[in-house]
Structure formats: structure tokens, C-alpha cells
PDB file of C-alpha atoms in Angstrom:
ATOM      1  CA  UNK A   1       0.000   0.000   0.000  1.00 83.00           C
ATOM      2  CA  UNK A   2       1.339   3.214  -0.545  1.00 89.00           C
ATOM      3  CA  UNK A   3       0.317   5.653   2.651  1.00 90.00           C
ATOM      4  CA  UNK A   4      -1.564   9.120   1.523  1.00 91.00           C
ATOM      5  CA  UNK A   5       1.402  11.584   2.785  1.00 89.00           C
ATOM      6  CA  UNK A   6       0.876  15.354   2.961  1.00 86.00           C
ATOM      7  CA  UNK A   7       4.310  16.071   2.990  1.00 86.00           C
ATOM      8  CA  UNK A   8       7.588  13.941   3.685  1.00 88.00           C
ATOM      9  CA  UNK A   9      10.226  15.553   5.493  1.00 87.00           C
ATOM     10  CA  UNK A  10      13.568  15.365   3.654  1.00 88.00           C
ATOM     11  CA  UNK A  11      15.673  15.082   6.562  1.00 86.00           C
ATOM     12  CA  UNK A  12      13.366  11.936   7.349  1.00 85.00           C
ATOM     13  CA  UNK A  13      14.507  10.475   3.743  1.00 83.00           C
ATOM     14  CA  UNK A  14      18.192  11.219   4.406  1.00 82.00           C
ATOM     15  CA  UNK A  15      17.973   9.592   7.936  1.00 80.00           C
ATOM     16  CA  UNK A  16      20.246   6.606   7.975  1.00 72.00           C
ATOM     17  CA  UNK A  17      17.240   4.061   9.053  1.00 67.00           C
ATOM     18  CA  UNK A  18      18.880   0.982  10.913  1.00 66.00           C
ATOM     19  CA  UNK A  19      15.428  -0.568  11.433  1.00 67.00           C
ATOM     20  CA  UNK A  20      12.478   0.023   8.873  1.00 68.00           C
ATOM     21  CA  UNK A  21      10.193   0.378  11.621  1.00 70.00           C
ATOM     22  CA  UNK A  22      12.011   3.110  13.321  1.00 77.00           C
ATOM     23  CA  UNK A  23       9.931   6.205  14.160  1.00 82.00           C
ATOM     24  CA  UNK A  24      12.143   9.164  14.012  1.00 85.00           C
ATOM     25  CA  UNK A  25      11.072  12.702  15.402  1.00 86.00           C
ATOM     26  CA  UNK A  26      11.105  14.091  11.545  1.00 86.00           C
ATOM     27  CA  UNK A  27       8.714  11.356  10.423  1.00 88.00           C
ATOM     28  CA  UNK A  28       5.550  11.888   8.746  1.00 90.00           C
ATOM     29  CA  UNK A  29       2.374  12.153  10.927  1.00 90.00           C
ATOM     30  CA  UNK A  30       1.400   9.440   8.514  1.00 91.00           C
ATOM     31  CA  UNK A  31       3.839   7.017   8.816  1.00 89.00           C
ATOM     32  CA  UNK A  32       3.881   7.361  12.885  1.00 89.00           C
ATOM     33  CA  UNK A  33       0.617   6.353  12.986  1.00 91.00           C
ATOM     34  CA  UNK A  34       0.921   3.483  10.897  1.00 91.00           C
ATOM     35  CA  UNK A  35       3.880   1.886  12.896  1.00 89.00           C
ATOM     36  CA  UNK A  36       1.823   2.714  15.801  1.00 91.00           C
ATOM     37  CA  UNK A  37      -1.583   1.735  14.722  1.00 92.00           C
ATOM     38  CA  UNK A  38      -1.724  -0.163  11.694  1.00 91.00           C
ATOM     39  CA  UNK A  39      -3.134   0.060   8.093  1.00 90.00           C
ATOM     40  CA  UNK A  40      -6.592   0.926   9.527  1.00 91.00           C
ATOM     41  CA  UNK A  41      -5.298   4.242  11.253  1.00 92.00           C
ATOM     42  CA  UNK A  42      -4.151   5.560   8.141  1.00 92.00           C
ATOM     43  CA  UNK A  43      -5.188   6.878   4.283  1.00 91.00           C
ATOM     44  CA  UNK A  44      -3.609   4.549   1.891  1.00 90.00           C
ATOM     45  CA  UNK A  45      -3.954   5.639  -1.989  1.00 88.00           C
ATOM     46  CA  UNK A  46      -6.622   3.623  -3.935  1.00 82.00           C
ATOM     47  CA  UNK A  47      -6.682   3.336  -7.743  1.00 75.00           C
ATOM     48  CA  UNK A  48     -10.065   4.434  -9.338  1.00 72.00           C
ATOM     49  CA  UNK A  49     -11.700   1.315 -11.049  1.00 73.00           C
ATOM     50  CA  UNK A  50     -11.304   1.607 -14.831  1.00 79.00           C
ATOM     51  CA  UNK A  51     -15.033   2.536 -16.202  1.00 87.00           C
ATOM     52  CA  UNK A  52     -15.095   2.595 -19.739  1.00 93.00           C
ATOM     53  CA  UNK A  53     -15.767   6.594 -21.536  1.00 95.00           C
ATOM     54  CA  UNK A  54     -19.315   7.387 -21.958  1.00 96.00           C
ATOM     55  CA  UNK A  55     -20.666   8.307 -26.201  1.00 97.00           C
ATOM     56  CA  UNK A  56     -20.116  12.037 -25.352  1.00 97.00           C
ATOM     57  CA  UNK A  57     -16.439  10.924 -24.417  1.00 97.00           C
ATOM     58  CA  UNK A  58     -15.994   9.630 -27.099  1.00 98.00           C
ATOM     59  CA  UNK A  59     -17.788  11.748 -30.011  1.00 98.00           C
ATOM     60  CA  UNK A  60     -16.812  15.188 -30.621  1.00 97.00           C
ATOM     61  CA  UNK A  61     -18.755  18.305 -29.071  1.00 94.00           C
ATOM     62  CA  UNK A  62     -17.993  20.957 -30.669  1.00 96.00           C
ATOM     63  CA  UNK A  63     -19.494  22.463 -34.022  1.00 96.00           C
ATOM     64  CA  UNK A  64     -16.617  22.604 -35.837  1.00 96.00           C
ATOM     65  CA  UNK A  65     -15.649  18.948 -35.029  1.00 97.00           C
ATOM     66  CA  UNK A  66     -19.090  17.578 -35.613  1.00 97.00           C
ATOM     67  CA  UNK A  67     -18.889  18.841 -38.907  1.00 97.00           C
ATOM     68  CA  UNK A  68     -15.426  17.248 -39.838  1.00 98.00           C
ATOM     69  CA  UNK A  69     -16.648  13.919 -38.529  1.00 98.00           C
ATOM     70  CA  UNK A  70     -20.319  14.150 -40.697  1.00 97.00           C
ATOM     71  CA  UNK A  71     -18.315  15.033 -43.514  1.00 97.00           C
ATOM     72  CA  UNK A  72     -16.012  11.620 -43.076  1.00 97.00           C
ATOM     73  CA  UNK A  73     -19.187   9.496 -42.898  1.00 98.00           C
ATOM     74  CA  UNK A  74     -20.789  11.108 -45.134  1.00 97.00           C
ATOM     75  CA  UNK A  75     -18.417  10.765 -47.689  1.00 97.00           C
ATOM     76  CA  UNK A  76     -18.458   6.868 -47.595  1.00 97.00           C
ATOM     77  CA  UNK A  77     -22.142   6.650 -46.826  1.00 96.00           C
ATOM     78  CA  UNK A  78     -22.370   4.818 -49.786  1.00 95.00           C
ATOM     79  CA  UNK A  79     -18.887   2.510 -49.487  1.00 94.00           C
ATOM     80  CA  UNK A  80     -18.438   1.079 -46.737  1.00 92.00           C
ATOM     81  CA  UNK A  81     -15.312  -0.551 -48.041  1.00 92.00           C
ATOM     82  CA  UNK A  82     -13.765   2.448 -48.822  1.00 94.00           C
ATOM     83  CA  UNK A  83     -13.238   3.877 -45.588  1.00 96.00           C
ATOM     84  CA  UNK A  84     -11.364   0.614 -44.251  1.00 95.00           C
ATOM     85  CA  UNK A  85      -8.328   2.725 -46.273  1.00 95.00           C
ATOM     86  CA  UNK A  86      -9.318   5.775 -44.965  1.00 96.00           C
ATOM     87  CA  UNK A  87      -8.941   3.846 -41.180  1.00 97.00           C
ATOM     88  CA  UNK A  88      -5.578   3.071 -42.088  1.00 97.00           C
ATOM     89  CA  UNK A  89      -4.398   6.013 -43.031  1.00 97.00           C
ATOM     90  CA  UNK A  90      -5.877   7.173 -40.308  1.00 98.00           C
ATOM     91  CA  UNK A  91      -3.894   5.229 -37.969  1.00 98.00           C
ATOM     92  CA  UNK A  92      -0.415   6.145 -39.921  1.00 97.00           C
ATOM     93  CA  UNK A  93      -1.156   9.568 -39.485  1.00 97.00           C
ATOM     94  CA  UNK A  94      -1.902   9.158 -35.444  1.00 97.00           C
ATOM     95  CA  UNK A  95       1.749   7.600 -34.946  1.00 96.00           C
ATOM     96  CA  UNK A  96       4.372   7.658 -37.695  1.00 93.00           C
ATOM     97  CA  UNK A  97       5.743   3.893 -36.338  1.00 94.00           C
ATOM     98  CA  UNK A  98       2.683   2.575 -37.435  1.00 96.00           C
ATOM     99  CA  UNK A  99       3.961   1.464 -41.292  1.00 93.00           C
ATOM    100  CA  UNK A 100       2.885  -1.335 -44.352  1.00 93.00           C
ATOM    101  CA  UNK A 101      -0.470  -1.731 -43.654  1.00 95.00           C
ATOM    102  CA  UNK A 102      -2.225  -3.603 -46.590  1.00 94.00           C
ATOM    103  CA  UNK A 103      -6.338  -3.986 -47.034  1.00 91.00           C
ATOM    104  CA  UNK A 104      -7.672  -7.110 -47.083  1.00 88.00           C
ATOM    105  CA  UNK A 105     -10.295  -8.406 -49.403  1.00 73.00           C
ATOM    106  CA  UNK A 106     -13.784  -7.120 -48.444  1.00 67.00           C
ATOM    107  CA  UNK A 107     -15.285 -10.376 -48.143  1.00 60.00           C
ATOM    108  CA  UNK A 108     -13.698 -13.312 -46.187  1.00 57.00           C
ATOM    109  CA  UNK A 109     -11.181 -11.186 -44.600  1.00 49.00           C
ATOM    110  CA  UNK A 110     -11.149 -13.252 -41.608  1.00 55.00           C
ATOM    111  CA  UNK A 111     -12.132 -10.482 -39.106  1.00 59.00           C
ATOM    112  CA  UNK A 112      -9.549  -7.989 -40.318  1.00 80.00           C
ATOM    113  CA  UNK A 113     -10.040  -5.309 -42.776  1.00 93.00           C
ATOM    114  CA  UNK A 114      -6.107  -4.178 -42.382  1.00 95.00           C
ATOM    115  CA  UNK A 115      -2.819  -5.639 -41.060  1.00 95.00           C
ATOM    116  CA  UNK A 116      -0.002  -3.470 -40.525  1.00 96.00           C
ATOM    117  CA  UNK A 117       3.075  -3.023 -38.716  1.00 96.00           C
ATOM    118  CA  UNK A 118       4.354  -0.959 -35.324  1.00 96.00           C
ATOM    119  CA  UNK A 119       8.113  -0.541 -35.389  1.00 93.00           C
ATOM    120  CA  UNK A 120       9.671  -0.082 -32.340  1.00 91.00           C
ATOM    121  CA  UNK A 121      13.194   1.523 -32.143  1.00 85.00           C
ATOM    122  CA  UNK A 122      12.977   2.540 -35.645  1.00 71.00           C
ATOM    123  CA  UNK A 123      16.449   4.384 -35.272  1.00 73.00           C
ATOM    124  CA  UNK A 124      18.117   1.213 -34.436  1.00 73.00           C
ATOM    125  CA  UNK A 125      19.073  -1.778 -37.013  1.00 77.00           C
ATOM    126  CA  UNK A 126      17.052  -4.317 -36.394  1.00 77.00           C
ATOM    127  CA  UNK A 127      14.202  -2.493 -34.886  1.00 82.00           C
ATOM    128  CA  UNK A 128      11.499  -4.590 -33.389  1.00 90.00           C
ATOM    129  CA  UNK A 129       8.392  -5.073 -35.263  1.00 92.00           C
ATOM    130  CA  UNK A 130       4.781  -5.749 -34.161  1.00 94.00           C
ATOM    131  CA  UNK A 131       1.646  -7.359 -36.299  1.00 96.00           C
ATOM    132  CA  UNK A 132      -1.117  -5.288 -36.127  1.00 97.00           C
ATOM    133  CA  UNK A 133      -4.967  -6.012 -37.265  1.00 97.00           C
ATOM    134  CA  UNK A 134      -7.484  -3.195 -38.118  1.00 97.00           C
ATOM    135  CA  UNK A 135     -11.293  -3.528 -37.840  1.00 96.00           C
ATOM    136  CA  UNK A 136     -12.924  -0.747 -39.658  1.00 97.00           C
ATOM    137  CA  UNK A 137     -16.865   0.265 -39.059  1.00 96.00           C
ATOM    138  CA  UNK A 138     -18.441   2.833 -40.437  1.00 97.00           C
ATOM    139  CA  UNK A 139     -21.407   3.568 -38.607  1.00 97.00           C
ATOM    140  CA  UNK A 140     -23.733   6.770 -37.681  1.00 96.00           C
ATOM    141  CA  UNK A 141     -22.942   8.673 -35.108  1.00 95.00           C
ATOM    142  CA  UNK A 142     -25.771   7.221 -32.893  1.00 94.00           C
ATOM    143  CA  UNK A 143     -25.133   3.376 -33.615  1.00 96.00           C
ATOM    144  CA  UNK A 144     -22.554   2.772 -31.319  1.00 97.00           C
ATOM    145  CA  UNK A 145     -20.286  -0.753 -31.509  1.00 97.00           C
ATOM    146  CA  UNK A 146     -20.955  -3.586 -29.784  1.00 96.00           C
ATOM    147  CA  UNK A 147     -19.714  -6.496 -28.044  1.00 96.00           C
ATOM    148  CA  UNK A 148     -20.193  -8.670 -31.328  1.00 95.00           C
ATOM    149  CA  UNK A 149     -18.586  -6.494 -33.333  1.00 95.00           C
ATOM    150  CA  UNK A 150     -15.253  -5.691 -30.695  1.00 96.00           C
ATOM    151  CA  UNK A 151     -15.502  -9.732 -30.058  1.00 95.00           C
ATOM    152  CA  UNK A 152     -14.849 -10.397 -33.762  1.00 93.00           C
ATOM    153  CA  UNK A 153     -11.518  -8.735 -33.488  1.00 95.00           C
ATOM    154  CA  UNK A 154     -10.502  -9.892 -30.092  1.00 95.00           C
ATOM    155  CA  UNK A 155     -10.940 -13.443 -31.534  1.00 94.00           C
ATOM    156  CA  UNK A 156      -8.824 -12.756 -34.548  1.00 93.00           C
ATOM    157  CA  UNK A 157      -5.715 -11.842 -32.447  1.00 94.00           C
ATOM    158  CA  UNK A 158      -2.543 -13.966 -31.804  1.00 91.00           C
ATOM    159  CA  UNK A 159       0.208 -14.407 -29.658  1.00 89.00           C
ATOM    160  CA  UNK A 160       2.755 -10.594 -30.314  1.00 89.00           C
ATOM    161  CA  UNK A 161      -0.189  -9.209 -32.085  1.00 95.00           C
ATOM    162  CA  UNK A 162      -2.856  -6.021 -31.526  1.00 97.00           C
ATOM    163  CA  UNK A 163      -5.481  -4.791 -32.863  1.00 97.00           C
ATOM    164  CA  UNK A 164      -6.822  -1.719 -33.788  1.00 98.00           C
ATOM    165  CA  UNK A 165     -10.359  -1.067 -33.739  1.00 98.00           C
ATOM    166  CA  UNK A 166     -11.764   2.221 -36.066  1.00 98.00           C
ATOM    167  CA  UNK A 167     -15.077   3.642 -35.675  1.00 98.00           C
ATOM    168  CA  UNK A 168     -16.776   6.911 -36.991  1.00 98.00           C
ATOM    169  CA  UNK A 169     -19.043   6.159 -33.939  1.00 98.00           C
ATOM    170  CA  UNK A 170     -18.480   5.075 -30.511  1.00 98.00           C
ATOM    171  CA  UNK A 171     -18.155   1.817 -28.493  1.00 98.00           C
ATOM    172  CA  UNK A 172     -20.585   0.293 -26.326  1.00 97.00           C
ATOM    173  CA  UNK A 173     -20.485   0.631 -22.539  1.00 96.00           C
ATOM    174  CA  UNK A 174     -20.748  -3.112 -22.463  1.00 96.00           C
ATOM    175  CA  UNK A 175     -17.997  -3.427 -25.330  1.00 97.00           C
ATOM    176  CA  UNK A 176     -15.600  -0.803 -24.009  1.00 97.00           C
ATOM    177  CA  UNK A 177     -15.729  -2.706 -20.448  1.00 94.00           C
ATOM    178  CA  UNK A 178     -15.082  -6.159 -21.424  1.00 94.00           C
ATOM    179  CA  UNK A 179     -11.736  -4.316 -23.895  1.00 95.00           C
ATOM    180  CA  UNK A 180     -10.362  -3.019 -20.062  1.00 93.00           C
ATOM    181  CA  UNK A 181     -11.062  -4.991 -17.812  1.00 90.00           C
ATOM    182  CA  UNK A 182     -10.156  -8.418 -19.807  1.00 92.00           C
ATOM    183  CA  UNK A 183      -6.806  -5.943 -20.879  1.00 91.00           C
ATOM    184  CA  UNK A 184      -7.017  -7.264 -24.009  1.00 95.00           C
ATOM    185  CA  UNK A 185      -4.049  -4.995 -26.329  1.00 96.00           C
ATOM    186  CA  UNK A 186      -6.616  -3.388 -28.602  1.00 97.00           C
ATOM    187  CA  UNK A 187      -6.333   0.723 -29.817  1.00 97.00           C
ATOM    188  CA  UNK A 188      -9.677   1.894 -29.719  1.00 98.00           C
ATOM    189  CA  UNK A 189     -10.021   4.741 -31.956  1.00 98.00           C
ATOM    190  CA  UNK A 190     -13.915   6.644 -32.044  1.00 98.00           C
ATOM    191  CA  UNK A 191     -15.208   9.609 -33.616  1.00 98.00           C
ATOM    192  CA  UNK A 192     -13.338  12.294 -31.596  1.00 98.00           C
ATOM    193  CA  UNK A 193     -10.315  10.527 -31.802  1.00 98.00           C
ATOM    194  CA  UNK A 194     -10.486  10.519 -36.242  1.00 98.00           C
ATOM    195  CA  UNK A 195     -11.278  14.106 -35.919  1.00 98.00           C
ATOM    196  CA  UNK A 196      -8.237  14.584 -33.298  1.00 98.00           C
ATOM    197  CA  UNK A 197      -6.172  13.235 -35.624  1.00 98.00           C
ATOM    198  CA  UNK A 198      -7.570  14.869 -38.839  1.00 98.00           C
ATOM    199  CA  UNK A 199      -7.504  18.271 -36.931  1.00 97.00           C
ATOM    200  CA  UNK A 200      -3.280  17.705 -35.720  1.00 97.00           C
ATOM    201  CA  UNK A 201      -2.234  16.400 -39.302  1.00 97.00           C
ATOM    202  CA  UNK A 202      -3.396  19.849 -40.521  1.00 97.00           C
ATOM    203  CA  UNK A 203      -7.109  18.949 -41.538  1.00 97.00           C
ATOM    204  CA  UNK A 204     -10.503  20.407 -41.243  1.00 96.00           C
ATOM    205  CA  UNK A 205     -14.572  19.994 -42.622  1.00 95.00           C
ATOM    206  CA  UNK A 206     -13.324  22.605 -45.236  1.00 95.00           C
ATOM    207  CA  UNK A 207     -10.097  20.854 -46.784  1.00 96.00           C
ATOM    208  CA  UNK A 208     -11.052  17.258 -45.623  1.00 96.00           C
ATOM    209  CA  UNK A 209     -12.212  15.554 -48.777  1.00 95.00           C
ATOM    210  CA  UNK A 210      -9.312  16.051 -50.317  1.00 92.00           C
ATOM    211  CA  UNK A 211      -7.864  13.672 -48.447  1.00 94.00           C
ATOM    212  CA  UNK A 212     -11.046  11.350 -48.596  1.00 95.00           C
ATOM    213  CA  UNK A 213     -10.800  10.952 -52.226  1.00 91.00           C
TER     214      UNK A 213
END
């Protein structure tokens, strides 16, 4: 446990400590009462449980971003496929490491729409390198993913391999819990995320479709 300290004296950290129980006069109130006491007389630290981001989390709020993201959906409202290379690029553009990803075929891709590669140490020789998977969707705003859909990728990954899952929309609350608290090494990347990324590589609902086409 790690003791909720208000301030730790540094001549107490500089004190040559024979014993580790040893209260010294420049100890911490905290750690006095502790030796004295026990855990129960004290504030120890306490991680927050991991709760998966609510739809507003993860869409944008703002005009200006709403309209970037409408114009990315709507400019593959009518293929579907298409955007799988927009996700992608998407992804290259969020972390230069991220390198050789390839579509798949559209049907009977096995779960994957993508596979790519992270490099790690890219400025050494010999740099490590990481499979990656990418599951596209391209849904509304206001269909969110769901537990089949996040499951189909999770299913589809092997051992030194993550996936990346792309969505103009947002994931489930269900979906989104089951990703943290099974840990399972999937990038989740939603609707304010795409227009994050749009936005930093220099993008906006004015100049977008360039890059769509």
C-alpha cells in the first residue's frame, strides 16, 4: 500500500534508518501512525476502477468537429469498403511507427479489414516489429459498436499481435468494459479521436475531402 502523505520531510529520507520500523522525530504524521496503529489508522492511496468513456467521451462536441466527422461518414455513406483505407491512413497519421499496412479483401477477410506493422526503435538496425490487425466500421454517429462487433476482433488476435479497432461512432459501454477490464491490447479509436487526428495532421470539414478521395 502506498500511505496518503501530505508532505515527507527530507531530513526523514536522508535519515540513515537501521530498522524500517524506526519512528524518528522528523517522520511523517502518517507514517507514525501506521507503525503505531496499523493500516486501519491511516489513508492509503486507492486506484479508481477503470469505467469505460461514456458516447459524449468519445464523439466530438464541438461544431466545428461535428462537422469534420459528418463530412467523413458522409463521404463513404455509400462505401463502406472504402473507408477501411481511410482507417488506415488514419492510424499512420496518429503515430508515424505505425507502417505497411495492406487492405484485405472485403469479403472473407477473416475479421480484419487491415494488417499493418508498429516498429519499435525505428532508429536502431534491427528495430522490433509488431503485427497489427485493423477492424474498420463505419457507422452513424448514434449506432454505437458492440460487443459482437469488438468480439470479432478480439478473436482474430494472436500471440505478439494487436489490434486496432476504427469507428466513426463510438463503443458500447458493455464493449468498451469487457476491452479493459479483460486488458485485451486493442487501440480503440472513435469519432473524436479521427477528428483529433484529422484536426493535428493539418485537416478540417473545409479541406477534408481532399484527403477522402
Amino acid at each position: 500500500s502506498i500511505l496518503d502523505v501530505n508532505e515527507v520531510p527530507v531530513k526523514w529520507l536522508k535519515s540513515p534508518v537501521t530498522n524500517k520500523f524506526d519512528i524518528l522525530p522528523e517522520s511523517p504524521i502518517e507514517w507514525k501512525k501506521y507503525i503505531e496503529k496499523g493500516i486501519n489508522a491511516v489513508n492509503i492511496l486507492r486506484a479508481d476502477s477503470v469505467s469505460a468513456p461514456s458516447k459524449d467521451e468519445q464523439l466530438p462536441q464541438d461544431d466545428a468537429s461535428s462537422k469534420l466527422l459528418k463530412k467523413v461518414i458522409n463521404f463513404y455513406a455509400d462505401n463502406h469498403v472504402a473507408f477501411e483505407n481511410c482507417a488506415m491512413k488514419i492510424v499512420e497519421l496518429s503515430d508515424p511507427n505505425f507502417i505497411n499496412f495492406k487492405h484485405t479483401r472485403p469479403s472473407r477477410d477473416g475479421g480484419r479489414d487491415g494488417i499493418g506493422i508498429y516498429k519499435i526503435g525505428g532508429g536502431i538496425p534491427g528495430f522490433l516489429k509488431l503485427d497489427c490487425i485493423l477492424e474498420a466500421k463505419h457507422y452513424s454517429i448514434n449506432n454505437g459498436v458492440g460487443v459482437k462487433q469488438t468480439s470479432r476482433l478480439i478473436s482474430r488476435l494472436r500471440a505478439h499481435t494487436f489490434g486496432i479497432f476504427v469507428t466513426t461512432s463510438y463503443i458500447g459501454k458493455q464493449a468498451y468494459q469487457e476491452l479493459l477490464e479483460d486488458q485485451h491490447p486493442i487501440l480503440v479509436i472513435t469519432g473524436r479521436d479521427i477528428v483529433n487526428i484529422l484536426k493535428h495532421a493539418g485537416f478540417d470539414y473545409t479541406n477534408v475531402s481532399e484527403f477522402l478521395r
